[in-house]
PDB file of C-alpha atoms in Angstrom:
ATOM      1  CA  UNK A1230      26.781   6.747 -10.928  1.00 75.00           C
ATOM      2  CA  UNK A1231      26.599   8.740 -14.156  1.00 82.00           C
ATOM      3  CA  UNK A1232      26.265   5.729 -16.238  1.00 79.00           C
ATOM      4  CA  UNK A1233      23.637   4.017 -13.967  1.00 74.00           C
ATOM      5  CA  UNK A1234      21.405   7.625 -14.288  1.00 78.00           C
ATOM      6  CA  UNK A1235      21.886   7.521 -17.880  1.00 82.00           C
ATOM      7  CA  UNK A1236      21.040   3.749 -18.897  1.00 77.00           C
ATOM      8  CA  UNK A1237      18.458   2.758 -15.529  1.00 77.00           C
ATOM      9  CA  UNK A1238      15.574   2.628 -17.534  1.00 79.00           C
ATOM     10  CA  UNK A1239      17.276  -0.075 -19.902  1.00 83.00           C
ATOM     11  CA  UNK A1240      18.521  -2.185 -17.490  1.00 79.00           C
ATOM     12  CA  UNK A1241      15.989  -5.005 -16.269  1.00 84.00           C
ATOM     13  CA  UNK A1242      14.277  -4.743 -13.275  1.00 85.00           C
ATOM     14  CA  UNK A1243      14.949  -6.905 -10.199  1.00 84.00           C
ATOM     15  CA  UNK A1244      12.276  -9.159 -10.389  1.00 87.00           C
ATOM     16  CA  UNK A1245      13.332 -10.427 -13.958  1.00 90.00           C
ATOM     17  CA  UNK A1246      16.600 -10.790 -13.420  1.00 90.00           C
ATOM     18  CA  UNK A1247      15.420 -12.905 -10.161  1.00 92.00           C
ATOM     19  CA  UNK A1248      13.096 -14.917 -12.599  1.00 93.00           C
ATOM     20  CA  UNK A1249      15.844 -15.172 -15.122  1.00 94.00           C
ATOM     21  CA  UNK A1250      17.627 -16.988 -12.136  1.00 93.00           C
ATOM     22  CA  UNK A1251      15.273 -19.178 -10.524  1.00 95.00           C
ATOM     23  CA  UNK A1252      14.875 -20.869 -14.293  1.00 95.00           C
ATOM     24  CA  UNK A1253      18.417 -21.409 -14.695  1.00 95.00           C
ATOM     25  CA  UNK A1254      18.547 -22.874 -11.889  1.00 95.00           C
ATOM     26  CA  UNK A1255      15.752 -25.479 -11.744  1.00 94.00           C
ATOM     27  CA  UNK A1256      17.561 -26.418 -14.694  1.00 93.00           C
ATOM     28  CA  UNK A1257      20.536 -27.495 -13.468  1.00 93.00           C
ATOM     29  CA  UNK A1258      18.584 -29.464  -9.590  1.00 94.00           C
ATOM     30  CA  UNK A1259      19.514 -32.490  -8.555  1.00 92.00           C
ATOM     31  CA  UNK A1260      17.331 -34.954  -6.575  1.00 91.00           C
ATOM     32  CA  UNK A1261      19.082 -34.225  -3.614  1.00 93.00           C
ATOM     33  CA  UNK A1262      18.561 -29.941  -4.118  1.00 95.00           C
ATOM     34  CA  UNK A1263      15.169 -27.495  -3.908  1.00 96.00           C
ATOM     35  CA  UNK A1264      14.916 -24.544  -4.972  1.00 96.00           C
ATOM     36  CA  UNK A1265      15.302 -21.584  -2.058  1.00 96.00           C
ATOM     37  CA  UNK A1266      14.077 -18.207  -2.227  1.00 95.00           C
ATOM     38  CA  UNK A1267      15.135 -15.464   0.435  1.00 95.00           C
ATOM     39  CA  UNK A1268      12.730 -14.241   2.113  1.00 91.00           C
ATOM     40  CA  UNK A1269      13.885 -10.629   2.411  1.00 91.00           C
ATOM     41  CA  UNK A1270      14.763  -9.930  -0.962  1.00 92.00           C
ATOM     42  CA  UNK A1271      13.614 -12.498  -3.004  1.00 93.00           C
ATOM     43  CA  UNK A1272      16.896 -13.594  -4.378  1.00 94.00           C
ATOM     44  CA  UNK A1273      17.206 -17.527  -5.629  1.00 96.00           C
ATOM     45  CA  UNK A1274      19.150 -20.119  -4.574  1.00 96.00           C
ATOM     46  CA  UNK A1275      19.696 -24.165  -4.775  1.00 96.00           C
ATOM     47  CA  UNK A1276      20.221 -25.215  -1.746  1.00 95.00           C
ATOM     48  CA  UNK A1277      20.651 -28.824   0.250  1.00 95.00           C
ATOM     49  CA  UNK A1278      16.917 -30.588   0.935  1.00 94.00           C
ATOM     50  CA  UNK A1279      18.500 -30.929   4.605  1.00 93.00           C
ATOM     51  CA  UNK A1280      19.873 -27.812   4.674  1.00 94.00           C
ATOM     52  CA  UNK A1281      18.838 -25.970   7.778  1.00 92.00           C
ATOM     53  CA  UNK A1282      19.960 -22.417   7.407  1.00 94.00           C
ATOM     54  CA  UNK A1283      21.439 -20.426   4.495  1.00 95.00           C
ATOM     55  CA  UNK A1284      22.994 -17.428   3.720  1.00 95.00           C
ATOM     56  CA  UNK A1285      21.768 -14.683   1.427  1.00 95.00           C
ATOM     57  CA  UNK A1286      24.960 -12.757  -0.578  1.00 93.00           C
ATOM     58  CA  UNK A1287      22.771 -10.235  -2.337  1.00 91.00           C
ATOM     59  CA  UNK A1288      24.238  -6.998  -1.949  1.00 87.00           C
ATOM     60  CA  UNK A1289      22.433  -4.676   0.535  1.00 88.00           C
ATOM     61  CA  UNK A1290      20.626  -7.793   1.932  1.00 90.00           C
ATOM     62  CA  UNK A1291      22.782 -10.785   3.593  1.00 84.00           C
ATOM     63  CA  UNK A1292      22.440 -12.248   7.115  1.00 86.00           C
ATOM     64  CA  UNK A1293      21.457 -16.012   7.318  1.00 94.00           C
ATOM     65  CA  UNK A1294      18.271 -17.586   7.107  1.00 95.00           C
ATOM     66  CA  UNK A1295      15.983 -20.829   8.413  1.00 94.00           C
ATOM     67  CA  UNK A1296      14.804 -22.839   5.495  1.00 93.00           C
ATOM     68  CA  UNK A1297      12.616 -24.296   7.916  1.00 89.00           C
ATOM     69  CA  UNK A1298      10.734 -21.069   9.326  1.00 89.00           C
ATOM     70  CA  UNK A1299      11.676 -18.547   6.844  1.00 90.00           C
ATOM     71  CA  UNK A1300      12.629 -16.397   9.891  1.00 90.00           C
ATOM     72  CA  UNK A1301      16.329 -14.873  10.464  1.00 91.00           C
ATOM     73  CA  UNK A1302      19.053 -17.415  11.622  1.00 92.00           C
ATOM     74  CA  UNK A1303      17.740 -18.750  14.935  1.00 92.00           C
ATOM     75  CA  UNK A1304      20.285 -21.600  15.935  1.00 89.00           C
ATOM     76  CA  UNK A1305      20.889 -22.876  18.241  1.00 91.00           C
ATOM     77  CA  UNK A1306      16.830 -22.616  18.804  1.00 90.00           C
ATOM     78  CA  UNK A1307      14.067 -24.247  17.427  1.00 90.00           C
ATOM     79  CA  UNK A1308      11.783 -22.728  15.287  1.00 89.00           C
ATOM     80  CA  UNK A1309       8.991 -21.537  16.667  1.00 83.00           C
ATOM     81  CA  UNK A1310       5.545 -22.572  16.665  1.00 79.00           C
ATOM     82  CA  UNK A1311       2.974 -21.081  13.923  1.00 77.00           C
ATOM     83  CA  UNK A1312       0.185 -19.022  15.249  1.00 81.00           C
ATOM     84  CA  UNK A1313      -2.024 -16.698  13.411  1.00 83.00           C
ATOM     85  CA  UNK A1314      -0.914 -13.193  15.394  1.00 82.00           C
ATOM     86  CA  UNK A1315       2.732 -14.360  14.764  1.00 81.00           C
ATOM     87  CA  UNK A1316       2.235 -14.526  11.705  1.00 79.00           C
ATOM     88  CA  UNK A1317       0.286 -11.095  11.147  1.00 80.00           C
ATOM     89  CA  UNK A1318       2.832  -9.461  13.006  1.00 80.00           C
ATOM     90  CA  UNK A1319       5.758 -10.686  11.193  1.00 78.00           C
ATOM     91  CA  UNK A1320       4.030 -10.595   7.782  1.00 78.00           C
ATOM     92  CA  UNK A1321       2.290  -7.302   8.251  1.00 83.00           C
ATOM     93  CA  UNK A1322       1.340  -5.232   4.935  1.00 85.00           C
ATOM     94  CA  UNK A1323       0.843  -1.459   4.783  1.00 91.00           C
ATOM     95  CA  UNK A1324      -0.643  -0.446   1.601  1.00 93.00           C
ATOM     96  CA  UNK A1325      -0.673   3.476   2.446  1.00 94.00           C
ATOM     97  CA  UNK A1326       3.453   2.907   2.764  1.00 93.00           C
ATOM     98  CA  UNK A1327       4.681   5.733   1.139  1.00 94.00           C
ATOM     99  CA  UNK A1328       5.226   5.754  -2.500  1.00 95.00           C
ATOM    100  CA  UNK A1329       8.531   5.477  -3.935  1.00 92.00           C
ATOM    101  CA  UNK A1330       7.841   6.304  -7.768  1.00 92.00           C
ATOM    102  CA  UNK A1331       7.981   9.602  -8.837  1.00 94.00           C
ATOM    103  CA  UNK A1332       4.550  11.469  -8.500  1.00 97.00           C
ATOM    104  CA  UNK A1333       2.667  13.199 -11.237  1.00 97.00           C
ATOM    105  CA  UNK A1334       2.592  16.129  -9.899  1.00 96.00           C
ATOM    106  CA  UNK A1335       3.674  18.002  -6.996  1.00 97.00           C
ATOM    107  CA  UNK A1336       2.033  21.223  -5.559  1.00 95.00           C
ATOM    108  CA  UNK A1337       3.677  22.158  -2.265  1.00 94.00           C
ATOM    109  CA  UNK A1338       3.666  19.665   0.333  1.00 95.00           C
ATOM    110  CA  UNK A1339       1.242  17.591  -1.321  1.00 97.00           C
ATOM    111  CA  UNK A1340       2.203  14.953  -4.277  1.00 97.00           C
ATOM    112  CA  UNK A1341      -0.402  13.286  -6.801  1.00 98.00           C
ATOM    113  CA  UNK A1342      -0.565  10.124  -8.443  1.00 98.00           C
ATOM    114  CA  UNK A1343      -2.661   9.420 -11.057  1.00 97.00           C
ATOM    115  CA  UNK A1344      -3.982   6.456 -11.507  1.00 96.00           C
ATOM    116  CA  UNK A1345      -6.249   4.466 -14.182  1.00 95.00           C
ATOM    117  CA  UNK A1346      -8.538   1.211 -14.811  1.00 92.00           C
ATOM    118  CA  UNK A1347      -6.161  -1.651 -16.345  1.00 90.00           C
ATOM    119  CA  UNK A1348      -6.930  -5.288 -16.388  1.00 90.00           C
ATOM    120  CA  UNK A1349      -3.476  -6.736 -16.669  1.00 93.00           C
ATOM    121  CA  UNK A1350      -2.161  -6.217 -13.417  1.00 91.00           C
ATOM    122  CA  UNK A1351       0.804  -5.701 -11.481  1.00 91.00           C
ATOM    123  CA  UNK A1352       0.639  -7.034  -7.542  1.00 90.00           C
ATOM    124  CA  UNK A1353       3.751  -5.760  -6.543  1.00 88.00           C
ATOM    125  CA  UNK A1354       3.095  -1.672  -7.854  1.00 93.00           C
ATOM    126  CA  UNK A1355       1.643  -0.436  -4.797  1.00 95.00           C
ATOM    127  CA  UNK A1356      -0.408   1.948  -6.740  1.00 97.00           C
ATOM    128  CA  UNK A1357      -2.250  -0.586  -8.422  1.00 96.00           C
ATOM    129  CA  UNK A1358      -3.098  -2.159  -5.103  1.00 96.00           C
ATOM    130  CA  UNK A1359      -4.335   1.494  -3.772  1.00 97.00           C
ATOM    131  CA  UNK A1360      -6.552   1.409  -7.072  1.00 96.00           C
ATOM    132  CA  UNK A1361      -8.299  -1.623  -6.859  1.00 95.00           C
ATOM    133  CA  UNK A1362      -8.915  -0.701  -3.553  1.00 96.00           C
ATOM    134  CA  UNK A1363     -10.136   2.611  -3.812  1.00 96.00           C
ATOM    135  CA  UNK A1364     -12.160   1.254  -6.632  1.00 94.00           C
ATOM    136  CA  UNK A1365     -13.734  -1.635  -4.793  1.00 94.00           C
ATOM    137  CA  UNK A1366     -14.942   0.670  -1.732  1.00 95.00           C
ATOM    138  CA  UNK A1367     -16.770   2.893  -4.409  1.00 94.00           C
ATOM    139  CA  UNK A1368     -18.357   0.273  -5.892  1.00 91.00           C
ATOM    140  CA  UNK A1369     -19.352  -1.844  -3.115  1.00 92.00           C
ATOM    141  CA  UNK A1370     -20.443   1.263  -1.205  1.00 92.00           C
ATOM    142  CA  UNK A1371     -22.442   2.434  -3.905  1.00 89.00           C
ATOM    143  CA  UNK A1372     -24.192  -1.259  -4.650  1.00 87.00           C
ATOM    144  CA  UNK A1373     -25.127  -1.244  -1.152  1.00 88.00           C
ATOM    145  CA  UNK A1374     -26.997   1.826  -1.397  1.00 84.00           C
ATOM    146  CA  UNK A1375     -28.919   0.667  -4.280  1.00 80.00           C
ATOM    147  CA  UNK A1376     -27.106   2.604  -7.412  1.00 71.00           C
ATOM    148  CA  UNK A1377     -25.293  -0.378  -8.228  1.00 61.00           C
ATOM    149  CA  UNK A1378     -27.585  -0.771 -11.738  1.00 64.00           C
ATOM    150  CA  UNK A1379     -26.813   2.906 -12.626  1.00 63.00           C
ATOM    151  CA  UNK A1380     -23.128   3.052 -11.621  1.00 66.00           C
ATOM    152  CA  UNK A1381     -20.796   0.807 -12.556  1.00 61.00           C
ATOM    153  CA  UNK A1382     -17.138   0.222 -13.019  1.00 62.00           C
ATOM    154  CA  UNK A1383     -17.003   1.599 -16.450  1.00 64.00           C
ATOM    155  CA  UNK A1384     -17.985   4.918 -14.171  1.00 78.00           C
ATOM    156  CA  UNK A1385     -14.366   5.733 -12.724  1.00 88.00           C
ATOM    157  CA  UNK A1386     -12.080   6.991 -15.355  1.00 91.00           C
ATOM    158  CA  UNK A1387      -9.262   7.494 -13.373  1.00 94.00           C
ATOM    159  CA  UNK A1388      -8.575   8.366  -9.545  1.00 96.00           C
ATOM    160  CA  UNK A1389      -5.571  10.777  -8.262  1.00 97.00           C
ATOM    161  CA  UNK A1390      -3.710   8.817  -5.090  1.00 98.00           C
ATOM    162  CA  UNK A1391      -2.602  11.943  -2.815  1.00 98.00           C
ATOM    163  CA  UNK A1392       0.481  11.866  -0.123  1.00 97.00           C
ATOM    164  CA  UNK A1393       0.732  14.602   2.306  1.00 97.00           C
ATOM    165  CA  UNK A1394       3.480  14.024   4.803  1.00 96.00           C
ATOM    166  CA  UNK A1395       2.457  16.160   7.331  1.00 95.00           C
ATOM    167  CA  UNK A1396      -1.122  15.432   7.207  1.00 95.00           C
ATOM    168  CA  UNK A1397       0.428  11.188   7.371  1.00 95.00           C
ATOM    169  CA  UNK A1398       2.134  11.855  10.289  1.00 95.00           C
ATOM    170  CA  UNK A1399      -0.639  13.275  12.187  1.00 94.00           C
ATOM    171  CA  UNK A1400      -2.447  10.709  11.550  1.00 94.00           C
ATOM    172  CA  UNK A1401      -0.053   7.994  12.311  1.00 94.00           C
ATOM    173  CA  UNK A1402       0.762  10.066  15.805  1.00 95.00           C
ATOM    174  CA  UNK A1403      -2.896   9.948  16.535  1.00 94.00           C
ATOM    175  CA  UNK A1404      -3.722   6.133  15.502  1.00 94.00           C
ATOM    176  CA  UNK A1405      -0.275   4.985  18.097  1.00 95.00           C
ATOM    177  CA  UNK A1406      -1.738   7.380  20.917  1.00 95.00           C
ATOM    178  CA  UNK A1407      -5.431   5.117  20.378  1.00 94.00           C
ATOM    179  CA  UNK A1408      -3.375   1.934  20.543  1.00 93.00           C
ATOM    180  CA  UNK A1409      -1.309   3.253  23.531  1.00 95.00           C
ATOM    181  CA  UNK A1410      -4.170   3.972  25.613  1.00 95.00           C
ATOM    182  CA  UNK A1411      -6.017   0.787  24.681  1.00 94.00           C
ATOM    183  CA  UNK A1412      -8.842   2.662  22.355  1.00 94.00           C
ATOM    184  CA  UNK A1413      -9.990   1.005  18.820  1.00 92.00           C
ATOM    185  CA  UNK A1414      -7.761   2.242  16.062  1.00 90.00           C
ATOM    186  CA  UNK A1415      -8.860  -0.024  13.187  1.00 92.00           C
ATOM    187  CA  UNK A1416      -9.171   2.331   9.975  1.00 94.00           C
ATOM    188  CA  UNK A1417     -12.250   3.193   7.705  1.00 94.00           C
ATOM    189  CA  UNK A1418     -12.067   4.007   4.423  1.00 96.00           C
ATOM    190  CA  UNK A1419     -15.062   7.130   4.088  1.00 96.00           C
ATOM    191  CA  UNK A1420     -16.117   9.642   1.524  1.00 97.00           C
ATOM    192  CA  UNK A1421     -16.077  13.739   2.268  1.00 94.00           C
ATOM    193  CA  UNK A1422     -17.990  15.289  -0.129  1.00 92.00           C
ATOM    194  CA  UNK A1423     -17.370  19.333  -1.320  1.00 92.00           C
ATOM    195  CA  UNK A1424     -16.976  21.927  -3.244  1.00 92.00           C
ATOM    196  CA  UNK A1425     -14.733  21.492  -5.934  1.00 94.00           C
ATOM    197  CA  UNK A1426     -12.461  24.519  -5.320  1.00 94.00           C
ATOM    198  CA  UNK A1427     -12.110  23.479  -1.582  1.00 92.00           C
ATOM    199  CA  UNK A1428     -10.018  20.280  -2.431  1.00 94.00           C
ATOM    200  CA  UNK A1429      -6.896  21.434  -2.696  1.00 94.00           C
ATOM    201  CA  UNK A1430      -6.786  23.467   0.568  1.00 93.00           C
ATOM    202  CA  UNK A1431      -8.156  20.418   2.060  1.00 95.00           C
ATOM    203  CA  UNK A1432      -5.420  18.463   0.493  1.00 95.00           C
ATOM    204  CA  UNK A1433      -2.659  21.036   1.859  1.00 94.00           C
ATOM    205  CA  UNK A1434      -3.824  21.916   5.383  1.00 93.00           C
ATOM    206  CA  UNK A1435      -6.121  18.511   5.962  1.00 92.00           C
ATOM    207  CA  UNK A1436      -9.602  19.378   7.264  1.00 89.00           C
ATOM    208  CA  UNK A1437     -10.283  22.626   9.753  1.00 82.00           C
ATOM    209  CA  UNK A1438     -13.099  23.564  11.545  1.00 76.00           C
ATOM    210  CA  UNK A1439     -12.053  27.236  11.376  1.00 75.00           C
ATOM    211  CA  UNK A1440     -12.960  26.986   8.048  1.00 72.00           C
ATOM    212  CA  UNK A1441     -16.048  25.311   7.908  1.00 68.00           C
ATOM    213  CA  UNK A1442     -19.754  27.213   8.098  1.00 68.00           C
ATOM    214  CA  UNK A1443     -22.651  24.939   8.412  1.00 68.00           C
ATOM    215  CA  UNK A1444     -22.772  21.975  11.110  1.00 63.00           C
ATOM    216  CA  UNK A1445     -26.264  20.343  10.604  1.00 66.00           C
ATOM    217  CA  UNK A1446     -25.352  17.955  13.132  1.00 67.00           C
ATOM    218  CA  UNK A1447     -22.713  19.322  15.398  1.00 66.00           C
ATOM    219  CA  UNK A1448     -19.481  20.293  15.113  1.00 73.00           C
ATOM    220  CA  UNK A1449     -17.539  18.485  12.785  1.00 76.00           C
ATOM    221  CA  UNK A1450     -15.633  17.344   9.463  1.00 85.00           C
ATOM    222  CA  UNK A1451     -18.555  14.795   8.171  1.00 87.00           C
ATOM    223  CA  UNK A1452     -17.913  11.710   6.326  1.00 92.00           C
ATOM    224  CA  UNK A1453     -20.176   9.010   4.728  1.00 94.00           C
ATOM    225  CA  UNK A1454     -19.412   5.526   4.022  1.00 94.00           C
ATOM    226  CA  UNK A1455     -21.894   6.160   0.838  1.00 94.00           C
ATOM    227  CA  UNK A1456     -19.899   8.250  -1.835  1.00 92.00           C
ATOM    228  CA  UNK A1457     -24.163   9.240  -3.228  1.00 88.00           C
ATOM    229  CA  UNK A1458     -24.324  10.788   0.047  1.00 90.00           C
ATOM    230  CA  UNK A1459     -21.135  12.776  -0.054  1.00 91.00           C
ATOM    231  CA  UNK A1460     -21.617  14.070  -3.633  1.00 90.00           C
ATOM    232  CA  UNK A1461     -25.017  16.037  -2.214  1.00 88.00           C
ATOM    233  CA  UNK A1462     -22.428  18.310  -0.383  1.00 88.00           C
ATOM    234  CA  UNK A1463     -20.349  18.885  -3.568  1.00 90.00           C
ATOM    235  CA  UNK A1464     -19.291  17.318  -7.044  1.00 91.00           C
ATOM    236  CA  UNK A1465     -15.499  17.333  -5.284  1.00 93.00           C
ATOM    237  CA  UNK A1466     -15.316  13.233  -3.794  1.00 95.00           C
ATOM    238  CA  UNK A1467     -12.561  12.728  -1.432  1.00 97.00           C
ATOM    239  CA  UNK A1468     -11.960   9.197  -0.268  1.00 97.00           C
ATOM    240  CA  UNK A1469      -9.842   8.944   3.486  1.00 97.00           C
ATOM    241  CA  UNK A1470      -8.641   7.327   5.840  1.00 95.00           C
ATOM    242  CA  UNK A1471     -10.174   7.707   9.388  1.00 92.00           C
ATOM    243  CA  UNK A1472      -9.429   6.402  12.490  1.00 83.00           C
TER     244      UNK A1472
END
């Protein structure tokens, strides 16, 4: 373990020692052989054109497989039929997933990411994904509202990706109640403009009403779908998630 903690960061990732395989072994196919990749973990493998199931020996992944389906080892039933929910439910992406890299900086509960503009990108770094999309609400958000010839993407220098456990799992709790008693719980992504020096209590504790003065239309935690909007309440330009 000593060894792997010193030398980890020259040792090649997973994915290139995956691609490394997959060449040498489309190398070495026969006409009666296609290549096979496993749909858990992404490992290669030659494998029998009427082969029906195979098993994966990566460490930490296993279990056996339908080349047919790509779903776990079904025999002795047939696959089953393709349908778009099936399909959404077994192939369902979460983008807010919880990062795994190490963050930038971490001040209490709450842990920053920063990220920046780049055009050669990575598909697989989740924190490229929340960029582009982060990015692409801004823009399109602010094109719709007519600044789109004064604002640009040359605009955003960088934008800081924020985790807050707590604050996640309220969230979550909230979203499965709204599913569990049959109410909408599709997601928004909306600006909060503020004060600068309010972020990072807002980041800590999440929004509170005990805490807030003015309610010009009600009480509330406003949002705006328009980050021009938001920035009249502050120079401070949150982007969340609401439910």
């Amino acid at each position: 373990q000593e060894w792997l903690d010193r030398n980890i960061t020259a040792l090649p990732e997973r994915k290139q020692v995956q691609a490394v395989a997959r060449m040498s072994l489309q190398d070495q196919l026969t006409g009666k052989q296609m290549l096979w990749s496993c749909p858990a973990c992404g490992a290669w493998y030659s494998v029998g054109r009427q082969d029906r199931m195979v098993v994966c020996v990566e460490i930490g992944c296993g279990g056996g497989w339908c080349v047919g389906c790509g779903r776990r080892d079904h025999r002795p039933l047939a696959c089953r039929g393709e349908s778009d929910r099936l399909r959404r439910a077994e192939r369902e992406v979460d983008i807010f997933t919880k990062v795994l890299t190490m963050p930038d900086k971490v001040e209490g509960p709450v842990k920053i990411f920063n990220m920046f503009p780049r055009n050669d990108l990575d598909f697989t770094d989740p924190l490229q994904i929340l960029y582009l999309a982060a990015e692409a609400t801004f823009l399109r958000m602010v094109d719709k509202s007519g600044q789109g010839n004064s604002i640009g993407r040359k605009t955003i220098k960088s934008i800081e990706y924020v985790e807050n456990e707590s604050v996640r799992c309220s969230f979550l709790e909230k979203k499965a109640k709204f599913l569990a008693d049959q109410i909408p719980n599709n997601e928004r992504l909306v600006f909060h403009g503020t004060k600068e020096v309010n972020i990072d209590n807002i980041l800590r504790e999440n929004f509170r009403l005990d805490k807030c003065h003015r309610f010009a239309h009600g009480k509330g935690v406003y949002f705006s779908e328009f980050p021009d909007i938001s920035l009249g309440y502050g120079a401070g330009l949150l982007l969340c998630r609401a439910g």
